[in-house]
Short mmCIF file of C-alpha atoms in Angstrom, two decimals:
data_model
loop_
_atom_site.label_atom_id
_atom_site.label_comp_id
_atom_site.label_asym_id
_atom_site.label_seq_id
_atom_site.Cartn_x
_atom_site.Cartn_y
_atom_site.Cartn_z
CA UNK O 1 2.24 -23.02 -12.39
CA UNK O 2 -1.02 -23.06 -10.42
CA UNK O 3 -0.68 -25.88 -7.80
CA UNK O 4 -3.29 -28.89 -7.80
CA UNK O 5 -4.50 -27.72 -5.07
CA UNK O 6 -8.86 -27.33 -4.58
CA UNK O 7 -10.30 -24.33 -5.58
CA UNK O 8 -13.77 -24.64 -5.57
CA UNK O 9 -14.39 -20.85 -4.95
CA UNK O 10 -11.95 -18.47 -7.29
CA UNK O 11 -10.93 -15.41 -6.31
CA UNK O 12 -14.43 -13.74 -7.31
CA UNK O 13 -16.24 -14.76 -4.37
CA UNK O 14 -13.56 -12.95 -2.18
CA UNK O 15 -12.61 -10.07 -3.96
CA UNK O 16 -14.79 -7.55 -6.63
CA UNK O 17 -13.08 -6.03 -9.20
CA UNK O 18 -13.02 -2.43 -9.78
CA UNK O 19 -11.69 -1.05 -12.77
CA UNK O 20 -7.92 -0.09 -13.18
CA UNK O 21 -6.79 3.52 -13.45
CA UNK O 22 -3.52 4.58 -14.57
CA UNK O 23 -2.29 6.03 -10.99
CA UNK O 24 -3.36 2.71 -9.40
CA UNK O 25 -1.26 1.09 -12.33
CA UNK O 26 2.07 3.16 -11.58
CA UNK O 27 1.21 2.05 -8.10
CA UNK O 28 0.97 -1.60 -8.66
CA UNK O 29 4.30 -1.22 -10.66
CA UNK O 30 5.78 0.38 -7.71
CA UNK O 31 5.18 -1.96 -5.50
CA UNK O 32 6.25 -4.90 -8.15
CA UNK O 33 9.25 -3.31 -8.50
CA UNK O 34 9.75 -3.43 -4.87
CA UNK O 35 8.91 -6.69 -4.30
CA UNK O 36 11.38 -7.72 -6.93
CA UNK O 37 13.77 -6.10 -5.13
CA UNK O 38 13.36 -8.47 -2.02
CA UNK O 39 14.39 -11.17 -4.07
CA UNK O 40 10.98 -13.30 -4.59
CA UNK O 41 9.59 -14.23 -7.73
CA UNK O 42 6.35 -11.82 -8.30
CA UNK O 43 5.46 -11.53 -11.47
CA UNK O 44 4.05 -8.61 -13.29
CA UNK O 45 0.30 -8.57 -12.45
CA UNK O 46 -2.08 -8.27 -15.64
CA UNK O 47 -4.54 -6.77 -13.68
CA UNK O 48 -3.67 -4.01 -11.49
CA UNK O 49 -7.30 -2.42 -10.03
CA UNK O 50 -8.66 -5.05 -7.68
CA UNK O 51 -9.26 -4.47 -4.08
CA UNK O 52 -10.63 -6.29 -1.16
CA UNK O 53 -14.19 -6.39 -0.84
CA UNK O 54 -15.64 -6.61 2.26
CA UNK O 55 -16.71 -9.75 1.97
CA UNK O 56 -14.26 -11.65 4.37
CA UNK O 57 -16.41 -13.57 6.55
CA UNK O 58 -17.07 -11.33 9.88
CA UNK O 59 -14.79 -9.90 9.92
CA UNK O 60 -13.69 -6.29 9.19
CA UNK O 61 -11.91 -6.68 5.68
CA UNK O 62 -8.64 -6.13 5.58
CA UNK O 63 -7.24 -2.87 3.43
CA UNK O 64 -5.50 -3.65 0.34
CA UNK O 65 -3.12 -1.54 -1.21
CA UNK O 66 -1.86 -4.21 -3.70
CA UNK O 67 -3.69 -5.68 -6.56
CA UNK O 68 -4.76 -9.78 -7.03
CA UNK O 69 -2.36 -11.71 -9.39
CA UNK O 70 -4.81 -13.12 -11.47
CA UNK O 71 -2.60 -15.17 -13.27
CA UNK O 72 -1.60 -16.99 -10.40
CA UNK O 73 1.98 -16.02 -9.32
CA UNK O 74 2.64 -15.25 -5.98
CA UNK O 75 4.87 -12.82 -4.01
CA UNK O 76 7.00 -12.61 -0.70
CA UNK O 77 4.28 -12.74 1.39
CA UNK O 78 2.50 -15.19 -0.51
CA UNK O 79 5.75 -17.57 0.46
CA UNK O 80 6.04 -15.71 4.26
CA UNK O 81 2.27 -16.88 5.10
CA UNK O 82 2.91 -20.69 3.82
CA UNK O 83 5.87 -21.24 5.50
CA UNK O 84 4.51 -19.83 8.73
CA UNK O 85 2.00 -22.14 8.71
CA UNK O 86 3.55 -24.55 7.80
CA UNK O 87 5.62 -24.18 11.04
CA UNK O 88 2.52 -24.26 12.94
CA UNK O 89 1.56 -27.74 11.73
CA UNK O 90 3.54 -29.98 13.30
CA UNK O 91 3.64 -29.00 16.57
CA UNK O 92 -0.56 -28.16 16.60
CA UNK O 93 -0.52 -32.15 15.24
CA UNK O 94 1.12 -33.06 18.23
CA UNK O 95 -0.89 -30.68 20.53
CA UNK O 96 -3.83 -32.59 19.11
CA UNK O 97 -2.57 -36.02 19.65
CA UNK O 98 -1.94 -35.79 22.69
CA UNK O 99 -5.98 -34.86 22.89
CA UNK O 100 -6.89 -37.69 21.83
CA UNK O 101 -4.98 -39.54 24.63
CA UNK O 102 -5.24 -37.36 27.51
CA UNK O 103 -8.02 -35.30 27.39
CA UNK O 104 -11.06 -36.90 29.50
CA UNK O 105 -13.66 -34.13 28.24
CA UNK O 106 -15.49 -35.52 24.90
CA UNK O 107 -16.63 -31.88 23.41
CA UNK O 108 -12.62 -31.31 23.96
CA UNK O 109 -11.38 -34.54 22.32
CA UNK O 110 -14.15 -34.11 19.74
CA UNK O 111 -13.14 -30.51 18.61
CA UNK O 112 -9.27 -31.23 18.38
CA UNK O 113 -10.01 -34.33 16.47
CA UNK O 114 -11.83 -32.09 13.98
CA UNK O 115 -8.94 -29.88 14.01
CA UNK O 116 -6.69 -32.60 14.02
CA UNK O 117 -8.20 -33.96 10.51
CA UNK O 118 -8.87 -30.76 8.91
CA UNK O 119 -5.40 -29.06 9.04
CA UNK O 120 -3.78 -32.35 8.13
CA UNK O 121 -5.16 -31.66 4.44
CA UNK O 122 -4.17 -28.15 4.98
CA UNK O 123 -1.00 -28.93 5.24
CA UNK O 124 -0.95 -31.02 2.35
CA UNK O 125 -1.83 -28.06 0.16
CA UNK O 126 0.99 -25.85 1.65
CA UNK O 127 3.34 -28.43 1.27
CA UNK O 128 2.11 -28.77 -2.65
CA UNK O 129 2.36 -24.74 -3.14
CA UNK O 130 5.80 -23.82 -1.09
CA UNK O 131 7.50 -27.26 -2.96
CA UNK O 132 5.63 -26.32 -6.22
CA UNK O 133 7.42 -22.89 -6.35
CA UNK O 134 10.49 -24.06 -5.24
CA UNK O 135 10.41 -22.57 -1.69
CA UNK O 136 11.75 -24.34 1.57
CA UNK O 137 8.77 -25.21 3.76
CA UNK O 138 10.87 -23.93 6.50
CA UNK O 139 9.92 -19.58 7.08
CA UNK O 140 13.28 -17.93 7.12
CA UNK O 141 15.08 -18.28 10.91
CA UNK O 142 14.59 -14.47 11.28
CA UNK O 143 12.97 -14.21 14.24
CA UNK O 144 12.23 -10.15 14.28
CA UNK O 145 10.74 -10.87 10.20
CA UNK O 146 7.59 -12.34 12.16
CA UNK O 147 7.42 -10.65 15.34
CA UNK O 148 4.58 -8.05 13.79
CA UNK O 149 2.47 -10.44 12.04
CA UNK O 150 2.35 -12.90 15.23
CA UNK O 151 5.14 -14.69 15.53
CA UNK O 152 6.31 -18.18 14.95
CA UNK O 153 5.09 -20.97 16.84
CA UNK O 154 6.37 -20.91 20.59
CA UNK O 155 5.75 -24.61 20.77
CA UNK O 156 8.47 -26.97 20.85
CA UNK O 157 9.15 -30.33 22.51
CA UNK O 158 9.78 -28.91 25.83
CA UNK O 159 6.01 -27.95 25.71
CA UNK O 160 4.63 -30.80 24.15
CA UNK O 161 6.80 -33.00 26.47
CA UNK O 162 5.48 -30.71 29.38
CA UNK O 163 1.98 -31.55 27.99
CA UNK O 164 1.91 -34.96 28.14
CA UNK O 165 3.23 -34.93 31.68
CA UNK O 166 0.07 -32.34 33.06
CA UNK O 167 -2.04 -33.89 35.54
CA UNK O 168 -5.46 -34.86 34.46
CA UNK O 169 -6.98 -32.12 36.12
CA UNK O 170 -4.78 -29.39 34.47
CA UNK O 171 -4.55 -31.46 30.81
CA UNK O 172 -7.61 -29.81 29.07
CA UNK O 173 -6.87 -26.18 30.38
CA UNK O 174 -3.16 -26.36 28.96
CA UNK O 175 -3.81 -28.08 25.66
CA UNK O 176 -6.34 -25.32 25.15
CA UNK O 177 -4.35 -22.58 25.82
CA UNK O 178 -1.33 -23.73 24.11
CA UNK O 179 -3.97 -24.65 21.15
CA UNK O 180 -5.83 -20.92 21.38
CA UNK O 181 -2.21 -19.33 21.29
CA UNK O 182 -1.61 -21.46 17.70
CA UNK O 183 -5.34 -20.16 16.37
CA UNK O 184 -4.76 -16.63 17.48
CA UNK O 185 -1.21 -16.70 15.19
CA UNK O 186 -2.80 -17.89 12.45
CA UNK O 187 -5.46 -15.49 12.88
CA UNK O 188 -2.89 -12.94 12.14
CA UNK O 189 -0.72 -14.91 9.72
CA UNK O 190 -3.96 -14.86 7.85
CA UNK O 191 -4.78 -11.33 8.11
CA UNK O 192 -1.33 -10.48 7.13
CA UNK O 193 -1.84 -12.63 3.81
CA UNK O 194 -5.23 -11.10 2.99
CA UNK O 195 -3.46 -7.12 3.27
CA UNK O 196 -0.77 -8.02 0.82
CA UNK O 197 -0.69 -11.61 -0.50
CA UNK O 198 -1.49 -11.62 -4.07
CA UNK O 199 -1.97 -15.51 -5.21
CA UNK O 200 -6.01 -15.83 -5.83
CA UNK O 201 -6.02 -19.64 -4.45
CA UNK O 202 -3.80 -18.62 -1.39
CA UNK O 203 -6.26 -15.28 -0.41
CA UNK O 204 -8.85 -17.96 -0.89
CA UNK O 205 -7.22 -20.10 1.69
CA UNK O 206 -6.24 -17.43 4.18
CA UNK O 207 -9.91 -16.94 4.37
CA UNK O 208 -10.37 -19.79 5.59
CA UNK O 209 -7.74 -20.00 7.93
CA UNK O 210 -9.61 -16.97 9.25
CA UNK O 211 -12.69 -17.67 9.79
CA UNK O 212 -12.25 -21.29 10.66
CA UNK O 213 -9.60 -20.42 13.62
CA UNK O 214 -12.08 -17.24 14.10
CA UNK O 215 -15.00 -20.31 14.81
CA UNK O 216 -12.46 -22.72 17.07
CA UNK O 217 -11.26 -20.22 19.46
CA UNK O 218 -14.85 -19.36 21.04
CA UNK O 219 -15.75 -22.70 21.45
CA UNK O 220 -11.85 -23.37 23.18
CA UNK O 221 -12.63 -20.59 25.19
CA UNK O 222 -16.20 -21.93 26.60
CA UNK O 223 -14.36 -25.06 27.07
CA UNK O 224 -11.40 -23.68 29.11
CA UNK O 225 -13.19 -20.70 30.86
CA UNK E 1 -8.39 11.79 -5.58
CA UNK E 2 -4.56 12.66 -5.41
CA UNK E 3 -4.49 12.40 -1.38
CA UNK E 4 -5.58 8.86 -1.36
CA UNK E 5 -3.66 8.04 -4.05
CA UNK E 6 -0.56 9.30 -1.82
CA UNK E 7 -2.21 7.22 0.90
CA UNK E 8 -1.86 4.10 -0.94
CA UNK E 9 1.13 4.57 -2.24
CA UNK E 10 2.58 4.90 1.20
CA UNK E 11 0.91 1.94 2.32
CA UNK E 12 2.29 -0.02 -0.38
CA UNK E 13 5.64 0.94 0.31
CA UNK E 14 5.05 0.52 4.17
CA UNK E 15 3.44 -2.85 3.32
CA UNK E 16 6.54 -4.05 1.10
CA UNK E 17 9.30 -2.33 3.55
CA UNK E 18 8.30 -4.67 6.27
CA UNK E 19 8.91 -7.18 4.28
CA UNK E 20 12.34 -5.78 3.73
CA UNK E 21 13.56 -4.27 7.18
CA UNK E 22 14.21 -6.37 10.06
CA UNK E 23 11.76 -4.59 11.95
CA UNK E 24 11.81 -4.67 16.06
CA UNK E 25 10.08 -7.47 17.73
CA UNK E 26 7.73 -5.74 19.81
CA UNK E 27 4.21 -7.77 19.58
CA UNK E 28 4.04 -9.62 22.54
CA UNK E 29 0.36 -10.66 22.61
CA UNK E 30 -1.64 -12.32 25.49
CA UNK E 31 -4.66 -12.41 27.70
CA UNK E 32 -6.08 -14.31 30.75
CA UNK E 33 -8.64 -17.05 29.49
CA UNK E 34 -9.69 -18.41 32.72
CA UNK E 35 -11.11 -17.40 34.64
CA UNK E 36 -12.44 -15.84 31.45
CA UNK E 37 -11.46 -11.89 31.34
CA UNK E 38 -13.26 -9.64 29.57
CA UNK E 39 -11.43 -9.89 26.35
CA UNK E 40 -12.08 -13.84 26.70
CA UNK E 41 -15.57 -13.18 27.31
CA UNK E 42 -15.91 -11.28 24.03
CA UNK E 43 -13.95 -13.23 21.87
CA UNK E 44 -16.29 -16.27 23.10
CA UNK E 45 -19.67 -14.54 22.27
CA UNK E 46 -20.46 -14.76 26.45
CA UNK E 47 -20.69 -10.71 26.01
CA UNK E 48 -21.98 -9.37 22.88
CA UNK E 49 -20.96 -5.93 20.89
CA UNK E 50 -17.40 -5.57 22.00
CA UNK E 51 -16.37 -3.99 18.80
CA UNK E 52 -12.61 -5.20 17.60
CA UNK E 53 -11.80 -6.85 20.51
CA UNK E 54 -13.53 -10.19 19.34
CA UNK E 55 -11.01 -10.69 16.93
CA UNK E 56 -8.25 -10.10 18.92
CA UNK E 57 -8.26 -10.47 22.38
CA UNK E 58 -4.36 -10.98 22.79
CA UNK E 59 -4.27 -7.20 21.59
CA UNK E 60 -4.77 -5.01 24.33
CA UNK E 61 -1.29 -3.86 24.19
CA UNK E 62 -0.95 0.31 25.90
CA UNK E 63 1.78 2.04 27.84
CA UNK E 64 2.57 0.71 30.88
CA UNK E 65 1.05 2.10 34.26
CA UNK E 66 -2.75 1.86 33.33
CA UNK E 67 -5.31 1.45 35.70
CA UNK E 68 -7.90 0.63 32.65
CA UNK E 69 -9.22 -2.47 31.59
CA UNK E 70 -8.21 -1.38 28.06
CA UNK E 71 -4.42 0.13 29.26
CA UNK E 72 -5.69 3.78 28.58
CA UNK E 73 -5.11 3.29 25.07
CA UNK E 74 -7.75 4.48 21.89
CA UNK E 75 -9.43 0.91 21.32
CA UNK E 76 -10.82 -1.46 23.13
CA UNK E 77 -13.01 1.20 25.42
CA UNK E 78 -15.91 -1.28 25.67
CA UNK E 79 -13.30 -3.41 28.15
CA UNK E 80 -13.92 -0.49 30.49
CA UNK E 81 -17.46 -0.33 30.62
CA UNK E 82 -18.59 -2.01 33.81
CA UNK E 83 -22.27 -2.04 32.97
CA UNK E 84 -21.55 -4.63 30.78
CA UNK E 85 -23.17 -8.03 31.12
CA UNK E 86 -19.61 -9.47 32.55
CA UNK E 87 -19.47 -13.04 33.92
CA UNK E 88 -18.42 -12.57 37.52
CA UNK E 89 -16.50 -16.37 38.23
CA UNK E 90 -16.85 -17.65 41.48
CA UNK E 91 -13.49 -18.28 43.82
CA UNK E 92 -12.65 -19.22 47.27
CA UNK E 93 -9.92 -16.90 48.59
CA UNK E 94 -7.16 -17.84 45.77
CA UNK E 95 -7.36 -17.92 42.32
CA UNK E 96 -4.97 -18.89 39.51
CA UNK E 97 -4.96 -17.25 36.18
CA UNK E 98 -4.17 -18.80 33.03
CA UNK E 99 -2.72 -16.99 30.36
CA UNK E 100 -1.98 -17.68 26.40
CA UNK E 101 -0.03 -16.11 24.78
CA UNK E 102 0.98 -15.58 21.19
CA UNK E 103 4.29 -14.76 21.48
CA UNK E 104 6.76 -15.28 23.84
CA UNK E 105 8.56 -11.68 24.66
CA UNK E 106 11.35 -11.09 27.60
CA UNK E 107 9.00 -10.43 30.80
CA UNK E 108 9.48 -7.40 33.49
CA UNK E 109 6.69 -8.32 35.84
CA UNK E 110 3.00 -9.70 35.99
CA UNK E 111 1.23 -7.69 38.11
CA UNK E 112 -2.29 -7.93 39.39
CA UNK E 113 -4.65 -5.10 41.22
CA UNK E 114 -7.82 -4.98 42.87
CA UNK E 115 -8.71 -1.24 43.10
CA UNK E 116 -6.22 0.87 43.74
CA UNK E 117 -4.36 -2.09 45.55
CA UNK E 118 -1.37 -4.58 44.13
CA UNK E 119 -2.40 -7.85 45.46
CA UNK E 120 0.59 -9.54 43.38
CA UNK E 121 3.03 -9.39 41.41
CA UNK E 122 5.42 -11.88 39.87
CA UNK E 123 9.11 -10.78 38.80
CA UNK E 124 10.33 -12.60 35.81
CA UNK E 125 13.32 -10.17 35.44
CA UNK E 126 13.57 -10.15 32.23
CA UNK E 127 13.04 -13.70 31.36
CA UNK E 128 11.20 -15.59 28.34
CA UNK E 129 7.47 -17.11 29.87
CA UNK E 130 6.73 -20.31 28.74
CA UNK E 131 4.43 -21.34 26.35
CA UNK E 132 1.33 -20.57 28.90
CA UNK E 133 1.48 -18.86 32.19
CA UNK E 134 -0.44 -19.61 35.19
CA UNK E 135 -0.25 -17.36 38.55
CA UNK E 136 -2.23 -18.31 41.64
CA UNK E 137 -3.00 -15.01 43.69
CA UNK E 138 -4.21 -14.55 47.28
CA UNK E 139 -7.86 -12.82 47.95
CA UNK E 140 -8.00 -13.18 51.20
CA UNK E 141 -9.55 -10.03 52.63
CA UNK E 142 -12.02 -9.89 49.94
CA UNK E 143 -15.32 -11.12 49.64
CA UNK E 144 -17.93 -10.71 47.10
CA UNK E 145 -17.76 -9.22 43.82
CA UNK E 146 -14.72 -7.55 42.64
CA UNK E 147 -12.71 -6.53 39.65
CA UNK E 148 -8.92 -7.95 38.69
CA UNK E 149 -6.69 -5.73 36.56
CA UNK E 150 -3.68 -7.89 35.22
CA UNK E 151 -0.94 -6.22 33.34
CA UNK E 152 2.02 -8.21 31.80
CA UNK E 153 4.83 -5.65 31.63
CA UNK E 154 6.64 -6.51 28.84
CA UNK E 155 10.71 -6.26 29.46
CA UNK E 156 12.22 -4.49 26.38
CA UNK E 157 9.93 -2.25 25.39
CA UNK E 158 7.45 0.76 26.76
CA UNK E 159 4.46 -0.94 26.65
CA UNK E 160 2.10 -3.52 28.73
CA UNK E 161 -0.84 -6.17 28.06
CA UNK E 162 -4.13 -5.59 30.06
CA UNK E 163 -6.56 -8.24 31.00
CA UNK E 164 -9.41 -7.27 33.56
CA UNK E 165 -11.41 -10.16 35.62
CA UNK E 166 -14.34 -9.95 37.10
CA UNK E 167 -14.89 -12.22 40.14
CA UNK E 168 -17.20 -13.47 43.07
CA UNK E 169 -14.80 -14.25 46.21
CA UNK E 170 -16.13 -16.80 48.59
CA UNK E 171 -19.08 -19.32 48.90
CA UNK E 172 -17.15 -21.46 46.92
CA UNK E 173 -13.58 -23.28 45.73
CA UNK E 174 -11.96 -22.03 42.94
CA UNK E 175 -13.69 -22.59 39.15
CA UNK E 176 -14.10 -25.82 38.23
CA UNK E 177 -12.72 -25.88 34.60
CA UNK E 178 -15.60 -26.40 32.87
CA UNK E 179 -18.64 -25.07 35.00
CA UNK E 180 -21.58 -25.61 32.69
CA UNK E 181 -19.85 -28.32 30.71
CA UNK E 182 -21.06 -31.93 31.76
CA UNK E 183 -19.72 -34.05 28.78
CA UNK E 184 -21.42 -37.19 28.28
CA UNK E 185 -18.29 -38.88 28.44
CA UNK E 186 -19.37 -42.79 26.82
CA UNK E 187 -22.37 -41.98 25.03
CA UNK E 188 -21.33 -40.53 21.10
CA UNK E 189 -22.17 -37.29 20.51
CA UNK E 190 -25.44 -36.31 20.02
CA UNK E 191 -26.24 -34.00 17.49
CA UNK E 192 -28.52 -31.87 19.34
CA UNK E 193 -25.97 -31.21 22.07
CA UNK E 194 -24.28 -28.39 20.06
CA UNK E 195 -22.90 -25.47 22.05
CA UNK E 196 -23.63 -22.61 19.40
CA UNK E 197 -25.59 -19.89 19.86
CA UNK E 198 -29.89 -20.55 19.32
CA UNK E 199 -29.97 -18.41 16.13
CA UNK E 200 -28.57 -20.83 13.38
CA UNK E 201 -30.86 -20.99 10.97
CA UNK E 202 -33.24 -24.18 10.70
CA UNK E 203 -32.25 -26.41 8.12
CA UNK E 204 -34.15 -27.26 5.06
CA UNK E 205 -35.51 -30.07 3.67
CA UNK E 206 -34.06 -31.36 0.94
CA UNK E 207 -36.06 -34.08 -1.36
CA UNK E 208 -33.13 -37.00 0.31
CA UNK E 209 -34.20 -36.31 3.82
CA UNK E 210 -31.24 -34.64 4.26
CA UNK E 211 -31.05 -31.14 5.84
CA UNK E 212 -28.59 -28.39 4.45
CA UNK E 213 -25.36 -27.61 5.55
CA UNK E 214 -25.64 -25.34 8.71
CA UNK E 215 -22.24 -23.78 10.44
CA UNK E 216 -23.08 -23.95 14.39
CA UNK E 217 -24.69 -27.53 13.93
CA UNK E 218 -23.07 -30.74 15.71
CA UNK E 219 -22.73 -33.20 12.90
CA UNK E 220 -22.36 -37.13 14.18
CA UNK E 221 -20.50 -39.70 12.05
CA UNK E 222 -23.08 -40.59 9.07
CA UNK E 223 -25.20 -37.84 9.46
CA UNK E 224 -25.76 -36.32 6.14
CA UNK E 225 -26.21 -33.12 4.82
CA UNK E 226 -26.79 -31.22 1.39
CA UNK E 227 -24.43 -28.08 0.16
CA UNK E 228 -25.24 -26.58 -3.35
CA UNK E 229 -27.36 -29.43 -4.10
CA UNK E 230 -24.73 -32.39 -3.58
CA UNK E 231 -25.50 -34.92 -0.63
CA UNK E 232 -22.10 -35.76 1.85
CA UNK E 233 -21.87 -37.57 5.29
CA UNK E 234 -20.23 -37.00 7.61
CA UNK E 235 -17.10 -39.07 8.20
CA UNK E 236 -15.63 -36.89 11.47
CA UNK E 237 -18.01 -35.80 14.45
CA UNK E 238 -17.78 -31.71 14.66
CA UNK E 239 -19.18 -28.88 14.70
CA UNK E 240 -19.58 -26.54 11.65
CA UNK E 241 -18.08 -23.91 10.88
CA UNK E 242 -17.66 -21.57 8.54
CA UNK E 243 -14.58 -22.43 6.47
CA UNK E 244 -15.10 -26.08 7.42
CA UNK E 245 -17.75 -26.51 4.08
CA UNK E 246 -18.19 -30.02 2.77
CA UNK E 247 -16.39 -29.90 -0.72
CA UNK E 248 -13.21 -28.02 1.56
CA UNK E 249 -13.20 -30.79 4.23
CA UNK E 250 -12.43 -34.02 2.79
CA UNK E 251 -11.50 -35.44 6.03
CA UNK E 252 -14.85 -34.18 7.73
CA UNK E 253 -17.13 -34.92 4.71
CA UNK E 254 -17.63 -37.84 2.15
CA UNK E 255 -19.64 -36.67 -1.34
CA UNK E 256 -22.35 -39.35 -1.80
#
């Protein structure tokens, strides 16, 4: 079930335990039952009485009303914050090709080339956990199911094209705005995923989505300001 | 005991509704990044305890028809404190502001303010905004410092984004894009050059020579580092960051 994916921190470096109590249990059940209800595969939890530390990186952690699967399933939100990022992707890999090319500015070209790199493997590992449970990679067309946790990706070939036509002068200060509108969404992507995702490895990797998107977009912003 | 136990209940079943209901679209998000606005300037570490707004600068979302730097709403005071250490940029007598935006929401108007006064405003009657926006705006009739209000009036629903700008009109041309920024643009990155803030901590010895793995430091190709007691070089020039550790980062780091 659990995905080859790295895990080199488990889910006790992000979240402390606290022990269960039978209200918190009828809770947990509750909100099982619910999520069965919207039709994706969560699986009774075993243990029902963990809750965010505040141990996020930085940042103020999020509240958790919903307990860790510690056996590894996953729920709807689980599958919501994969595929949304997995819409992001593509178009970012694009974003940061045309860096590469374009950009005259060698701290810009150096940070999307990190970037560039970096969420290439990350989207490896989505691609192994949406494909591993069966899910489309693609988040569902719904447009209004994603307006309050950010939105989907507002970049399509009309922008990239646009992109690659900017004038030298203007090239770095659009990439990085189109780039610091991507972070920002998964910013909140990830902060959705840490309230009420449930998979251990996938909290582990919305952190950090977090706080490496929370370390890129003050150095875009130096660099476009 | 029983209160917060009602409390999280609710929450769960507000948490799992919204995954159920189709619920409105209503987050628009955005801000001005240059010339950096106050948000910006927050969210980039240029002005220090700003409270929430560092994580979120595309938040400041309030009922239309502020005149605050925070749109009048309950967070985000610390935009309207002018005694701030804001970066005033300097302009000739236009200026164009840059926007990103998170989402892409039906636009009323962009509207811009100096005091009391509308210098601009931009009617997108009711259409989508591209993926960024950019306005250039008129100053003439102002010199020295003053302070922009924006406010992107969103078109189907109540509420606004506010992004406030602090300027210095005349004595020069409009920003250059990156003012302090003078790349070295053949030489390879030196490691030294790193942008971060002067308070990373100094790196260790370790018995190899090599220094431990330290977010905020430029690494160069081959440089190498120690984290939890394994050596890796570097295989991607960037700087670290947390969340970018050596056994998560394949692509940046090689274990040796």
């Amino acid at each position: 079930m659990s995905p080859a994916g790295p895990a080199p921190n488990g889910p006790g470096h992000l979240l402390q335990r606290r022990n269960g109590t039978s209200p918190v249990k009828k809770i947990a059940a509750l909100a099982l039952l619910l999520l069965s209800v919207s039709g994706c595969a969560a699986q009774p939890t075993p243990d029902t009485g963990t809750q965010a530390a505040a141990s996020l990186p930085a940042r103020p952690s999020a509240s958790r009303s919903i307990g860790i699967a510690e056996d590894g399933s996953h729920n709807a939100t689980d599958v919501m914050f994969l595929q949304m990022m997995a819409a992001q992707y593509a178009p970012a890999d694009k974003l940061l090709e045309l860096a590469a090319s374009h950009s005259t500015n060698e701290q810009v070209k150096q940070l999307a080339a990190a970037i560039k790199v970096t969420q290439a493997d990350e989207y490896k590992q989505v691609q192994a956990w949406l494909t591993g449970w069966g899910k489309p990679l693609a988040p569902d067309s719904n447009p209004a199911l994603h307006a309050e946790h950010g939105g989907l990706p507002a970049t399509g070939q009309k922008e990239i094209d646009a992109l690659a036509q900017a004038a030298p002068a203007d090239f770095d200060r659009e990439f990085l705005n189109l780039l610091l509108g991507h972070q920002h969404q998964a910013v909140e992507y990830a902060r959705m995923e840490l309230t009420s995702g449930v998979q251990p490895q996938v909290l582990e990797f919305a952190t950090r989505i977090d706080s490496t998107r929370s370390g890129e977009i003050p150095m875009m912003l130096k660099l476009v300001g | 005991m029983r209160k917060s136990v009602t409390l999280t209940i609710l929450s769960t079943v507000a948490v799992v509704a919204s995954l159920l209901v189709n619920v409105p679209a209503a987050s628009a998000h955005g801000y001005i990044s240059s010339p950096p606005s106050r948000q910006a300037q927050c969210a980039s570490g240029t002005v220090p305890n700003c409270g929430d707004i560092v994580w979120e600068p595309q938040s400041v979302e309030a009922p239309k028809g502020s005149m605050l730097c925070n749109g009048g709403g309950s967070r985000f005071a610390e935009l309207n404190d002018d005694s701030k250490p804001w970066v005033a940029t300097s302009v000739g007598t236009s200026v164009t502001f840059n926007w990103v935006l998170t989402a892409r929401h039906r636009t009323s108007t962009w509207e811009y303010f100096v005091g009391s006064t509308r210098v601009a405003v931009v009617n997108d009657n009711g259409a989508t905004p591209g993926a960024t926006v950019s306005h250039t705006v008129s100053l003439a009739g102002y010199s020295g410092r003053i302070k922009v209000l924006a406010r992107w009036n969103v078109y189907d629903t109540a509420n606004a984004f506010y992004s406030c700008v602090d300027l210095t009109v005349g004595g020069g041309g409009n920003p250059s894009p990156s003012p302090s920024a003078s790349p070295s643009r053949s030489a390879s990155p030196s490691p030294s050059a790193s942008p971060s803030r002067s308070t990373a901590p100094s790196p260790s010895s370790s018995p190899t020579g090599a220094t431990t793995w330290t977010p905020g430091t430029a690494y160069a190709v081959g440089a190498v580092v120690t984290y939890n007691g394994v050596s890796y070089r570097c295989l991607q020039a960037h700087t670290a960051l947390v969340g970018w550790e050596p056994p998560t980062t394949p692509a940046l780091w090689q274990k040796i």
